């Protein structure tokens, strides 16, 4: 009889012990090893913000648009500046590195244009000037050169508008505009637009 | 048998030990404080890192603001960023939130991410930090993000077709106007200024050549209190010592008054009771509907008993006219029962069954923990004052905060840099450090 009660009570006690072990307010989430994901794959995190795949798709699309422009892709090749100095983040997305957008666009363009468009690395002008200063002092050989002048410069703006619907649904409309401005006349010679709209549902506890 | 009892008791003791285990291992006295954290923040740091997951963000925010107040901008930046990361995870599943949505747990079981006004202030302080470091573009991004937090709140008041309406946080438009000027974006500045004027007609609009922004925060944070029998209603009260001050900048022998650009208590409380109901949503509603369901079942049970008595009368050969007075619907019910030909005993049994269910439903309602979440960010201000000016040749100035009544004014020395570079001067009237203080409720 005692053995019978023992066999009944022990599992109950053990169950309580294991169950109580699960009730904790401390974060006991175990670590997970990182894994590779395709750059243009949809991000599983599920935010409403611009993500890696957006940057990859956006820069590829804008690069193609630029190469199709007869003003930018012509003979003799035009000289352009593509950097983030006039590329403004005017959105509410705080964790956005706009330099990633511009750098990827420049890299893709340099490769695809294959000399049909020339690029001035104004973002690296400090390095250039340092070298010229050394040449001028005679510390190193070579002719003292001038920084190249560009005909066009990229400007742009990242904007967004969040819409909130009843029931915790939130949508975010993002618009990223790219414009090429003539540095001789300030004319706008080319423009491109990339848009995305995302929606997700927020936790009922925070609506 | 004795051995069995001992083993069972042993299991019960183990149960309690295991329940406490994680708390004991993370006791804050064991946490080492990093070298960069000032002594005044050491205890607050220990409390923050050993806080429960559900309270983590709250501790981070209070600690970050304390650090900002002590000029430890890097520390403040780090913990505000961590908090913003958590705040932006409102679409991510959380075990604590699932528990908070059940009837056994109060709303304060959920992971704290603040009410709309608190979330707005997180981005506001992050923007101030960016302004201090000279990154005006990122500061404006954060001001826009703060506005977006206020959108959330406004849209709660709209109907099914309701979309967001613009934020009514005037100080954010004030900041955006000034920031747009610093970025040489005059059309953006004009747009923000228009919004500011529409919300706060008395506001003094920052001018294009004003490179210095002076912000003074006065008073204490809005208080959150529980109301209602079951503590399910959240009400806001202004901080106890929150006089209506005037703030004056004494520069070059002249006095310039700072205008009040925001009332944080108003931002917190302007939703009134409606938003509270909305935040509690599932839980408070469940309690209400639980109580009324039990009550309704109880009434039905009583009614069925009453009709069973009437049927007994009929079976005894009495007519409808002999019955006691009943309402029209009850008479209709009686007539229907009459037609169906239910026996009084059947009806009486049904009454007993329904009565039992009503007791169960009432018990569920009694055991519902509908207490609302009153965890609040305690070092927020009550009011925000601001002025913009042209720094010109620079110089020393004094900011005087004059509370109404017999409280002595407090004076703060500030230095204006010469030149046209943007400069933020941020002063908090209160010098209290609060992140180490115990929390009530």
Coordinates of C-alpha atoms in Angstrom, one line a residue:
Chain A
X1 CA 0.0 0.0 0.0
X2 CA 2.8 2.4 1.0
X3 CA 4.6 1.6 -2.2
X4 CA 1.5 2.4 -4.2
X5 CA 1.1 5.8 -2.5
X6 CA 4.8 6.4 -3.0
X7 CA 4.5 5.6 -6.7
X8 CA 1.6 8.1 -7.0
X9 CA 3.0 10.9 -5.0
X10 CA 6.6 10.9 -6.3
X11 CA 5.6 11.7 -9.9
X12 CA 3.3 14.4 -8.7
X13 CA 6.1 16.0 -6.7
X14 CA 8.5 15.7 -9.6
X15 CA 6.0 17.2 -12.0
X16 CA 5.6 20.2 -9.7
X17 CA 9.3 20.6 -9.6
X18 CA 9.6 20.6 -13.4
X19 CA 6.6 22.8 -13.9
X20 CA 7.9 25.4 -11.4
X21 CA 11.2 25.4 -13.2
X22 CA 9.5 26.7 -16.3
X23 CA 7.7 29.6 -14.5
X24 CA 10.4 32.3 -14.5
X25 CA 10.5 35.9 -15.3
X26 CA 14.1 35.9 -16.3
X27 CA 15.1 35.5 -19.9
X28 CA 16.5 32.0 -20.2
X29 CA 16.5 31.8 -23.9
X30 CA 19.4 29.7 -25.0
X31 CA 21.9 31.0 -27.5
X32 CA 21.7 30.0 -31.1
X33 CA 24.5 29.8 -33.7
X34 CA 24.2 32.2 -36.6
X35 CA 23.3 31.0 -40.0
X36 CA 23.6 32.5 -43.5
X37 CA 20.7 34.0 -45.3
X38 CA 20.4 35.1 -48.9
X39 CA 20.8 38.9 -49.0
X40 CA 17.7 39.3 -51.1
X41 CA 15.6 36.9 -49.1
X42 CA 12.7 38.4 -47.2
X43 CA 13.8 39.1 -43.6
X44 CA 12.1 36.8 -41.1
X45 CA 12.2 39.5 -38.4
X46 CA 9.1 41.1 -39.9
X47 CA 9.6 44.8 -39.2
X48 CA 7.9 47.6 -41.2
X49 CA 11.3 49.1 -42.0
X50 CA 13.7 49.1 -44.9
X51 CA 15.5 45.8 -44.7
X52 CA 18.5 44.1 -46.4
X53 CA 16.4 42.7 -49.3
X54 CA 14.9 46.2 -49.9
X55 CA 18.4 47.7 -50.2
X56 CA 19.5 44.9 -52.5
X57 CA 16.4 45.2 -54.8
X58 CA 16.4 49.0 -54.7
X59 CA 20.0 49.5 -55.7
X60 CA 19.7 46.9 -58.5
X61 CA 16.7 48.6 -59.9
X62 CA 18.1 52.1 -59.6
X63 CA 21.4 51.0 -61.2
X64 CA 19.5 49.6 -64.2
X65 CA 17.4 52.8 -64.5
X66 CA 20.6 54.9 -64.5
X67 CA 22.3 52.9 -67.2
X68 CA 19.2 53.2 -69.4
X69 CA 19.4 57.0 -69.1
X70 CA 20.8 58.5 -72.4
X71 CA 22.0 61.5 -70.4
X72 CA 24.1 59.5 -68.0
X73 CA 25.1 56.7 -70.3
X74 CA 26.7 58.4 -73.4
X75 CA 29.9 59.1 -75.2
X76 CA 32.0 60.8 -74.0
X77 CA 31.3 59.4 -70.6
X78 CA 29.9 61.8 -68.0
X79 CA 31.6 62.3 -64.6
X80 CA 29.4 61.8 -61.6
X81 CA 29.6 61.9 -57.8
X82 CA 27.6 59.3 -55.9
X83 CA 27.9 59.5 -52.2
X84 CA 25.6 60.1 -49.2
X85 CA 26.4 63.7 -48.5
X86 CA 23.2 64.9 -50.1
X87 CA 21.2 61.8 -49.5
X88 CA 18.9 62.7 -46.6
X89 CA 17.1 60.3 -44.2
X90 CA 13.9 62.2 -43.7
X91 CA 12.0 59.2 -42.4
X92 CA 11.3 57.9 -38.9
X93 CA 13.5 54.8 -39.3
X94 CA 16.4 55.3 -36.9
X95 CA 18.4 52.2 -37.6
X96 CA 19.0 52.9 -41.2
X97 CA 22.5 53.3 -42.6
X98 CA 21.9 55.4 -45.7
X99 CA 25.6 54.9 -46.7
X100 CA 24.8 51.3 -47.3
X101 CA 22.3 52.2 -50.0
X102 CA 24.5 54.7 -51.7
X103 CA 27.7 52.5 -51.5
X104 CA 25.9 49.5 -53.0
X105 CA 24.5 51.6 -55.7
X106 CA 27.9 53.1 -56.6
X107 CA 29.5 49.6 -56.5
X108 CA 27.0 48.1 -58.8
X109 CA 27.1 51.1 -61.2
X110 CA 30.9 51.2 -61.4
X111 CA 30.9 47.5 -62.3
X112 CA 28.0 47.6 -64.7
X113 CA 28.9 50.9 -66.4
X114 CA 32.3 49.5 -67.2
X115 CA 33.8 52.9 -68.0
X116 CA 30.8 54.3 -69.8
X117 CA 30.2 56.5 -66.7
X118 CA 33.1 57.9 -64.7
X119 CA 33.0 58.4 -61.0
X120 CA 34.7 60.9 -58.7
X121 CA 35.3 59.5 -55.3
X122 CA 34.6 62.7 -53.4
X123 CA 34.0 60.6 -50.3
X124 CA 37.8 59.8 -50.5
X125 CA 39.0 63.3 -51.3
X126 CA 40.9 63.5 -48.0
X127 CA 43.1 60.6 -49.1
X128 CA 43.7 62.3 -52.5
X129 CA 44.6 65.6 -51.0
X130 CA 47.0 63.9 -48.5
X131 CA 48.9 62.4 -51.4
X132 CA 49.0 65.6 -53.4
X133 CA 50.4 67.4 -50.3
X134 CA 53.2 64.8 -50.1
X135 CA 54.0 65.2 -53.8
X136 CA 54.0 69.0 -53.5
X137 CA 56.5 68.8 -50.6
X138 CA 58.6 66.4 -52.7
X139 CA 58.3 63.7 -50.1
X140 CA 57.1 61.3 -52.9
X141 CA 57.5 61.4 -56.6
X142 CA 54.8 62.2 -59.2
X143 CA 53.0 65.2 -60.6
X144 CA 50.8 67.3 -58.4
X145 CA 47.2 66.8 -59.7
X146 CA 43.9 68.5 -59.2
X147 CA 40.8 66.8 -57.9
X148 CA 38.5 65.9 -60.8
X149 CA 35.4 68.0 -61.3
X150 CA 32.1 66.2 -61.8
X151 CA 29.2 67.1 -64.0
X152 CA 26.5 65.5 -61.9
X153 CA 25.9 64.6 -58.3
X154 CA 23.5 62.2 -56.7
X155 CA 21.0 63.6 -54.2
X156 CA 18.0 61.8 -52.6
X157 CA 15.7 61.5 -49.8
X158 CA 14.2 58.6 -47.7
X159 CA 10.7 59.4 -46.5
X160 CA 8.0 57.4 -44.9
X161 CA 4.4 57.6 -43.7
X162 CA 3.0 55.3 -41.1
X163 CA -0.7 54.6 -41.0
X164 CA -2.3 53.0 -38.1
X165 CA -5.6 51.2 -38.3
X166 CA -7.9 49.9 -35.6
X167 CA -7.1 46.5 -34.4
X168 CA -3.3 47.1 -34.2
X169 CA -2.6 46.9 -37.9
X170 CA 0.1 49.3 -38.9
X171 CA 1.3 50.0 -42.4
X172 CA 4.5 51.9 -43.4
X173 CA 4.8 53.5 -46.8
X174 CA 8.4 54.2 -47.7
X175 CA 9.6 56.3 -50.6
X176 CA 13.2 56.6 -51.5
X177 CA 13.9 59.1 -54.2
X178 CA 17.2 59.3 -56.2
X179 CA 18.0 62.4 -58.3
X180 CA 21.0 63.3 -60.4
X181 CA 21.6 67.1 -60.4
X182 CA 23.8 68.9 -62.9
X183 CA 26.6 70.7 -61.0
X184 CA 26.9 73.2 -63.9
X185 CA 23.3 74.3 -64.2
X186 CA 21.6 72.7 -61.1
X187 CA 19.2 71.0 -63.6
X188 CA 17.6 67.7 -62.6
X189 CA 18.7 65.4 -65.4
X190 CA 17.5 62.0 -64.0
X191 CA 15.4 60.7 -61.2
X192 CA 14.4 57.3 -59.9
X193 CA 12.0 56.2 -57.2
X194 CA 11.8 53.1 -55.1
X195 CA 8.7 52.5 -53.0
X196 CA 7.6 49.8 -50.6
X197 CA 4.7 49.4 -48.3
X198 CA 4.6 47.0 -45.4
X199 CA 2.0 46.1 -42.8
X200 CA 2.2 44.2 -39.6
X201 CA 0.1 43.6 -36.6
X202 CA 1.2 44.8 -33.2
X203 CA 0.7 42.9 -29.9
X204 CA -2.6 43.7 -28.3
X205 CA -0.9 44.7 -25.1
X206 CA 0.7 47.8 -26.7
X207 CA -2.0 49.2 -29.0
Chain B
X1 CA 3.9 5.4 4.7
X2 CA 6.2 7.6 6.7
X3 CA 8.9 7.5 4.0
X4 CA 6.2 8.4 1.5
X5 CA 5.2 11.5 3.5
X6 CA 8.8 12.6 3.9
X7 CA 9.5 12.2 0.2
X8 CA 6.4 14.2 -0.7
X9 CA 7.4 17.0 1.7
X10 CA 10.9 16.9 0.2
X11 CA 9.3 17.4 -3.3
X12 CA 7.3 20.3 -2.1
X13 CA 10.4 22.0 -0.6
X14 CA 12.2 21.4 -3.9
X15 CA 9.3 23.0 -5.7
X16 CA 9.8 26.2 -3.8
X17 CA 13.6 26.1 -4.1
X18 CA 13.4 25.7 -7.9
X19 CA 10.8 28.5 -8.1
X20 CA 13.3 30.9 -6.4
X21 CA 16.4 29.7 -8.1
X22 CA 16.7 32.2 -11.0
X23 CA 16.0 35.1 -8.7
X24 CA 18.7 34.1 -6.2
X25 CA 21.3 33.7 -8.9
X26 CA 20.7 37.2 -10.3
X27 CA 20.6 39.1 -7.0
X28 CA 21.8 42.5 -8.0
X29 CA 24.4 42.7 -5.2
X30 CA 26.4 40.1 -7.1
X31 CA 26.6 42.2 -10.3
X32 CA 29.9 43.9 -11.0
X33 CA 29.6 47.6 -12.1
X34 CA 31.7 48.5 -15.2
X35 CA 34.4 51.1 -14.8
X36 CA 32.7 53.8 -16.8
X37 CA 29.6 53.9 -14.6
X38 CA 29.7 56.7 -12.0
X39 CA 29.3 55.8 -8.3
X40 CA 26.0 57.6 -8.1
X41 CA 24.6 55.2 -10.8
X42 CA 26.2 52.0 -9.5
X43 CA 23.2 50.8 -7.5
X44 CA 20.9 51.8 -10.4
X45 CA 23.1 49.8 -12.7
X46 CA 22.9 46.7 -10.5
X47 CA 19.2 47.0 -10.3
X48 CA 18.9 47.4 -14.0
X49 CA 21.0 44.4 -15.0
X50 CA 19.3 42.1 -12.4
X51 CA 15.8 43.3 -13.2
X52 CA 13.2 40.8 -14.4
X53 CA 12.8 40.6 -18.2
X54 CA 9.3 42.2 -18.0
X55 CA 10.8 45.3 -16.2
X56 CA 14.1 45.5 -18.1
X57 CA 13.1 48.4 -20.4
X58 CA 11.8 50.4 -17.5
X59 CA 15.0 50.1 -15.6
X60 CA 17.0 50.9 -18.7
X61 CA 15.1 54.1 -19.4
X62 CA 15.4 55.4 -15.8
X63 CA 19.1 54.5 -15.8
X64 CA 19.7 56.1 -19.2
X65 CA 18.0 59.3 -18.2
X66 CA 20.0 59.4 -14.9
X67 CA 23.2 58.9 -17.0
X68 CA 22.2 61.7 -19.4
X69 CA 21.6 64.0 -16.5
X70 CA 25.0 63.3 -15.2
X71 CA 26.5 64.0 -18.6
X72 CA 27.3 60.3 -19.3
X73 CA 26.0 60.5 -22.9
X74 CA 27.5 57.3 -24.1
X75 CA 25.9 55.3 -21.4
X76 CA 22.6 57.0 -21.9
X77 CA 22.8 56.4 -25.7
X78 CA 23.5 52.7 -25.2
X79 CA 20.5 52.0 -22.9
X80 CA 18.1 54.2 -24.8
X81 CA 19.1 52.3 -28.0
X82 CA 18.5 49.0 -26.2
X83 CA 15.2 50.2 -25.0
X84 CA 14.2 51.4 -28.5
X85 CA 15.1 48.0 -29.9
X86 CA 12.7 46.4 -27.4
X87 CA 10.0 49.0 -27.9
X88 CA 10.0 48.4 -31.7
X89 CA 9.4 44.7 -31.1
X90 CA 5.7 45.2 -30.6
X91 CA 4.9 42.5 -33.2
X92 CA 7.1 39.9 -31.5
X93 CA 5.5 37.1 -29.4
X94 CA 6.4 37.3 -25.7
X95 CA 5.7 34.7 -23.1
X96 CA 5.1 37.5 -20.5
X97 CA 2.5 39.1 -22.7
X98 CA 0.7 35.8 -23.2
X99 CA 0.6 35.4 -19.5
X100 CA -0.6 39.0 -19.0
X101 CA -3.5 38.3 -21.4
X102 CA -4.8 35.4 -19.2
X103 CA -7.2 36.1 -16.3
X104 CA -4.7 34.9 -13.7
X105 CA -2.1 37.6 -14.2
X106 CA -2.3 41.4 -13.9
X107 CA -1.4 43.6 -16.8
X108 CA 2.0 44.3 -15.2
X109 CA 3.1 40.9 -16.1
X110 CA 3.6 42.1 -19.7
X111 CA 7.0 43.2 -20.9
X112 CA 7.2 46.9 -20.2
X113 CA 7.4 49.1 -23.2
X114 CA 5.7 52.1 -21.8
X115 CA 2.5 54.0 -22.7
X116 CA 2.5 56.1 -25.8
X117 CA 3.7 59.2 -24.0
X118 CA 6.6 57.3 -22.5
X119 CA 7.6 55.7 -25.8
X120 CA 7.5 59.2 -27.3
X121 CA 9.9 60.4 -24.6
X122 CA 12.4 57.6 -25.3
X123 CA 12.8 58.9 -28.9
X124 CA 12.8 62.5 -27.7
X125 CA 15.8 61.9 -25.4
X126 CA 17.6 59.9 -28.1
X127 CA 17.1 62.9 -30.4
X128 CA 18.5 65.2 -27.7
X129 CA 21.6 63.0 -27.5
X130 CA 22.0 63.2 -31.3
X131 CA 21.6 67.0 -31.2
X132 CA 24.3 67.2 -28.5
X133 CA 26.7 65.2 -30.7
X134 CA 25.9 67.4 -33.7
X135 CA 24.0 64.8 -35.8
X136 CA 21.0 66.9 -36.7
X137 CA 19.8 64.6 -39.5
X138 CA 19.6 61.6 -37.1
X139 CA 18.0 63.8 -34.4
X140 CA 15.2 64.7 -36.9
X141 CA 14.7 61.0 -37.7
X142 CA 14.3 60.3 -34.0
X143 CA 11.9 63.3 -33.6
X144 CA 9.8 61.8 -36.4
X145 CA 9.9 58.5 -34.7
X146 CA 8.7 60.2 -31.5
X147 CA 5.8 61.7 -33.4
X148 CA 4.9 58.3 -34.8
X149 CA 4.5 57.0 -31.2
X150 CA 2.0 59.8 -30.6
X151 CA 0.2 58.8 -33.8
X152 CA -0.5 55.5 -32.2
X153 CA -2.3 57.1 -29.4
X154 CA -4.5 59.4 -31.5
X155 CA -5.7 56.7 -33.8
X156 CA -7.0 54.7 -30.8
X157 CA -9.8 57.2 -30.6
X158 CA -10.9 56.8 -34.1
X159 CA -13.6 54.5 -35.4
X160 CA -13.3 51.4 -37.6
X161 CA -12.3 53.4 -40.6
X162 CA -10.0 55.5 -38.5
X163 CA -6.5 56.1 -39.7
X164 CA -3.8 58.0 -37.8
X165 CA -4.1 61.6 -37.2
X166 CA -1.1 63.9 -36.7
X167 CA 0.7 63.9 -33.4
X168 CA -0.4 66.7 -31.0
X169 CA 3.0 66.8 -29.2
X170 CA 3.8 70.4 -29.9
X171 CA 7.4 70.2 -28.6
X172 CA 8.2 67.7 -31.3
X173 CA 7.2 70.1 -34.0
X174 CA 9.2 72.8 -32.2
X175 CA 12.3 70.5 -32.3
X176 CA 11.6 69.6 -36.0
X177 CA 11.4 73.2 -37.0
X178 CA 14.7 74.0 -35.3
X179 CA 16.4 70.9 -36.7
X180 CA 15.2 71.6 -40.2
X181 CA 16.7 75.1 -40.0
X182 CA 20.0 73.5 -38.9
X183 CA 19.8 71.2 -41.9
X184 CA 19.1 74.2 -44.2
X185 CA 15.8 72.7 -45.2
X186 CA 13.6 75.8 -45.0
X187 CA 10.5 74.2 -46.6
X188 CA 10.6 71.4 -44.1
X189 CA 11.1 73.9 -41.3
X190 CA 8.1 75.9 -42.6
X191 CA 5.9 72.8 -42.7
X192 CA 6.8 71.8 -39.1
X193 CA 6.3 75.4 -38.0
X194 CA 2.8 75.4 -39.5
X195 CA 2.0 72.2 -37.6
X196 CA 3.3 73.8 -34.4
X197 CA 1.2 76.9 -34.9
X198 CA -1.9 74.8 -35.4
X199 CA -1.4 72.9 -32.2
X200 CA 0.2 75.6 -30.0
X201 CA -0.8 79.1 -31.4
X202 CA 1.2 80.8 -28.7
X203 CA 4.4 79.1 -29.6
X204 CA 7.4 81.3 -30.6
X205 CA 8.6 79.8 -33.9
X206 CA 12.4 79.1 -34.1
X207 CA 14.0 81.4 -36.7
X208 CA 16.3 80.3 -39.5
X209 CA 19.4 82.0 -37.9
X210 CA 18.8 80.7 -34.4
X211 CA 21.5 78.1 -33.9
X212 CA 21.1 77.7 -30.1
X213 CA 18.3 75.7 -28.7
X214 CA 17.7 75.9 -24.9
X215 CA 15.5 73.3 -23.3
X216 CA 14.5 73.3 -19.6
X217 CA 12.5 70.5 -18.1
X218 CA 10.7 71.1 -14.8
X219 CA 8.6 69.1 -12.4
X220 CA 8.2 65.4 -11.9
X221 CA 6.7 62.6 -14.0
X222 CA 3.0 61.9 -14.3
X223 CA 1.9 59.3 -11.8
X224 CA -0.1 56.2 -12.7
X225 CA -2.6 55.0 -10.2
X226 CA -5.1 52.1 -10.1
X227 CA -8.7 52.9 -9.8
X228 CA -11.9 50.9 -9.6
X229 CA -12.9 48.0 -7.3
X230 CA -10.6 45.5 -9.0
X231 CA -7.9 48.0 -9.8
X232 CA -8.5 47.6 -13.5
X233 CA -8.7 51.3 -14.3
X234 CA -5.6 53.3 -14.9
X235 CA -5.7 57.0 -13.9
X236 CA -3.0 59.6 -14.3
X237 CA -2.2 62.3 -11.7
X238 CA 0.2 65.1 -11.9
X239 CA 3.4 64.9 -9.9
X240 CA 2.9 66.0 -6.3
X241 CA 5.4 68.8 -6.4
X242 CA 4.7 70.2 -9.9
X243 CA 4.3 74.0 -9.5
X244 CA 3.6 76.2 -12.5
X245 CA 7.1 77.7 -13.0
X246 CA 8.4 80.5 -15.2
X247 CA 11.8 80.1 -16.8
X248 CA 14.0 83.0 -17.7
X249 CA 17.3 83.2 -19.5
X250 CA 19.5 86.0 -18.2
X251 CA 21.9 86.9 -21.0
X252 CA 23.9 90.2 -21.5
X253 CA 21.9 92.0 -18.8
X254 CA 18.6 91.2 -20.4
X255 CA 15.9 88.6 -19.5
X256 CA 14.3 86.4 -22.1
X257 CA 11.3 84.2 -21.0
X258 CA 11.2 80.6 -22.2
X259 CA 7.9 79.5 -23.5
X260 CA 6.2 76.3 -22.4
X261 CA 6.3 73.9 -25.4
X262 CA 4.9 70.8 -23.7
X263 CA 3.0 69.5 -20.8
X264 CA 3.9 65.9 -20.3
X265 CA 1.1 65.2 -17.9
X266 CA -1.4 66.4 -20.5
X267 CA 0.3 64.1 -23.0
X268 CA -0.1 61.2 -20.6
X269 CA -3.6 61.9 -19.5
X270 CA -5.3 63.2 -22.6
X271 CA -6.6 59.8 -23.6
X272 CA -8.6 59.7 -20.4
X273 CA -10.3 56.5 -19.5
X274 CA -10.9 55.4 -23.0
X275 CA -7.4 54.4 -23.8
X276 CA -7.0 52.6 -20.5
X277 CA -9.9 50.4 -21.5
X278 CA -8.3 49.8 -24.8
X279 CA -4.9 48.9 -23.4
X280 CA -6.5 46.4 -21.0
X281 CA -8.6 45.2 -23.8
X282 CA -8.9 41.4 -23.4
X283 CA -8.4 41.3 -19.7
X284 CA -10.7 44.0 -18.4
X285 CA -13.4 43.0 -20.9
X286 CA -13.1 39.5 -19.8
X287 CA -13.7 40.4 -16.2
X288 CA -16.7 42.5 -17.0
X289 CA -18.3 39.9 -19.3
X290 CA -17.4 37.2 -16.8
X291 CA -19.3 38.9 -14.0
X292 CA -22.3 39.8 -16.1
X293 CA -22.4 36.3 -17.6
X294 CA -22.5 34.8 -14.1
X295 CA -25.1 37.3 -13.0
X296 CA -27.3 36.7 -16.0
X297 CA -27.1 32.9 -15.6
X298 CA -28.0 33.5 -11.9
X299 CA -31.1 35.4 -12.9
X300 CA -32.1 32.8 -15.5
X301 CA -31.7 30.1 -12.8
X302 CA -34.0 32.1 -10.4
X303 CA -36.5 32.5 -13.2
X304 CA -36.6 28.8 -14.0
X305 CA -37.2 28.1 -10.3
X306 CA -40.0 30.6 -10.3
X307 CA -41.7 29.0 -13.4
X308 CA -41.2 25.6 -12.0
X309 CA -43.3 26.8 -9.0
X310 CA -45.9 28.2 -11.4
X311 CA -46.1 24.9 -13.2
X312 CA -46.6 23.1 -9.9
X313 CA -49.5 25.5 -9.3
X314 CA -50.9 24.6 -12.8
X315 CA -50.4 20.9 -12.1
X316 CA -52.3 21.6 -8.9
X317 CA -55.2 22.9 -11.1
X318 CA -54.8 26.6 -10.7
X319 CA -55.2 29.0 -13.7
X320 CA -52.8 31.7 -15.0
X321 CA -55.0 34.3 -13.3
X322 CA -54.1 32.8 -10.0
X323 CA -50.4 33.3 -10.6
X324 CA -48.4 36.1 -9.1
X325 CA -47.6 39.1 -11.2
X326 CA -44.9 38.5 -13.8
X327 CA -43.5 40.6 -16.5
X328 CA -44.7 40.2 -20.1
X329 CA -41.7 38.2 -21.2
X330 CA -42.0 35.9 -18.2
X331 CA -45.7 35.3 -18.9
X332 CA -44.8 34.6 -22.6
X333 CA -42.1 32.2 -21.4
X334 CA -44.6 30.5 -19.0
X335 CA -47.1 30.2 -21.9
X336 CA -44.5 28.7 -24.1
X337 CA -43.5 26.2 -21.4
X338 CA -47.2 25.4 -21.0
X339 CA -47.5 24.6 -24.8
X340 CA -44.3 22.5 -24.8
X341 CA -45.6 20.7 -21.8
X342 CA -42.4 20.6 -19.7
X343 CA -43.0 19.1 -16.2
X344 CA -42.2 21.3 -13.2
X345 CA -39.5 18.8 -12.0
X346 CA -37.6 19.1 -15.3
X347 CA -37.6 22.8 -15.1
X348 CA -36.5 22.7 -11.5
X349 CA -33.6 20.4 -12.4
X350 CA -32.6 22.7 -15.3
X351 CA -32.7 25.6 -12.8
X352 CA -30.3 23.8 -10.5
X353 CA -27.9 23.1 -13.4
X354 CA -27.9 26.6 -14.7
X355 CA -27.4 27.9 -11.1
X356 CA -24.3 25.7 -10.8
X357 CA -22.9 27.1 -14.0
X358 CA -23.6 30.7 -12.8
X359 CA -21.6 30.0 -9.6
X360 CA -18.7 28.7 -11.6
X361 CA -18.8 31.7 -13.9
X362 CA -18.8 34.0 -10.9
X363 CA -15.9 32.2 -9.4
X364 CA -13.9 32.7 -12.6
X365 CA -14.7 36.4 -12.5
X366 CA -13.7 36.6 -8.9
X367 CA -10.3 35.0 -9.7
X368 CA -9.6 37.3 -12.5
X369 CA -6.6 39.5 -11.9
X370 CA -7.6 42.6 -13.8
X371 CA -5.1 45.0 -12.2
X372 CA -3.8 47.5 -14.7
X373 CA -0.1 48.2 -15.2
X374 CA 1.1 51.2 -13.2
X375 CA 4.8 50.9 -13.8
X376 CA 5.9 54.3 -14.9
X377 CA 9.0 56.1 -16.0
X378 CA 9.7 58.1 -12.8
X379 CA 12.3 60.6 -13.9
X380 CA 10.3 62.2 -16.8
X381 CA 9.5 65.9 -16.4
X382 CA 6.2 67.6 -16.0
X383 CA 6.7 70.4 -18.4
X384 CA 9.1 71.4 -21.1
X385 CA 10.2 75.0 -21.8
X386 CA 12.2 76.1 -24.7
X387 CA 13.7 79.1 -26.5
X388 CA 15.9 79.4 -29.6
X389 CA 18.4 82.2 -30.2
X390 CA 21.3 83.3 -32.2
X391 CA 24.5 82.5 -30.3
X392 CA 26.3 85.4 -31.9
X393 CA 29.6 86.0 -30.1
X394 CA 28.7 83.5 -27.4
X395 CA 29.0 84.2 -23.7
X396 CA 27.8 83.1 -20.2
X397 CA 24.2 83.1 -19.2
X398 CA 22.0 82.0 -16.3
X399 CA 18.8 80.1 -16.6
X400 CA 16.5 80.8 -13.7
X401 CA 13.6 78.5 -12.9
X402 CA 11.1 80.3 -10.7
X403 CA 8.4 78.0 -9.3
X404 CA 5.2 79.7 -8.2
X405 CA 4.5 80.1 -4.5
X406 CA 7.2 80.3 -1.8
X407 CA 9.7 77.9 -3.4
X408 CA 13.0 79.5 -4.1
X409 CA 14.1 79.8 -7.7
X410 CA 16.9 77.6 -8.9
X411 CA 19.6 79.0 -11.2
X412 CA 21.8 77.2 -13.7
X413 CA 24.9 78.6 -15.4
X414 CA 25.1 77.9 -19.1
X415 CA 27.7 78.8 -21.7
X416 CA 26.8 79.8 -25.3
X417 CA 29.4 79.0 -27.9
X418 CA 30.4 81.6 -30.4
X419 CA 29.7 81.0 -34.1
X420 CA 26.9 79.5 -36.1
X421 CA 27.3 75.8 -35.2
X422 CA 24.1 74.3 -33.7
X423 CA 24.2 74.1 -30.0
X424 CA 21.8 72.4 -27.5
X425 CA 21.6 73.5 -23.9
X426 CA 19.6 71.1 -21.9
X427 CA 18.7 71.7 -18.3
X428 CA 16.7 69.6 -15.8
X429 CA 15.3 71.4 -12.8
X430 CA 15.5 68.2 -10.8
X431 CA 18.9 66.9 -10.0
X432 CA 17.6 63.7 -8.4
X433 CA 19.0 60.3 -9.4
X434 CA 16.2 57.8 -9.1
X435 CA 17.2 54.6 -10.9
X436 CA 18.3 53.0 -7.6
X437 CA 15.1 53.9 -5.7
X438 CA 12.7 51.1 -4.8
X439 CA 9.5 51.1 -6.8
X440 CA 6.0 51.3 -5.2
X441 CA 3.1 49.2 -6.3

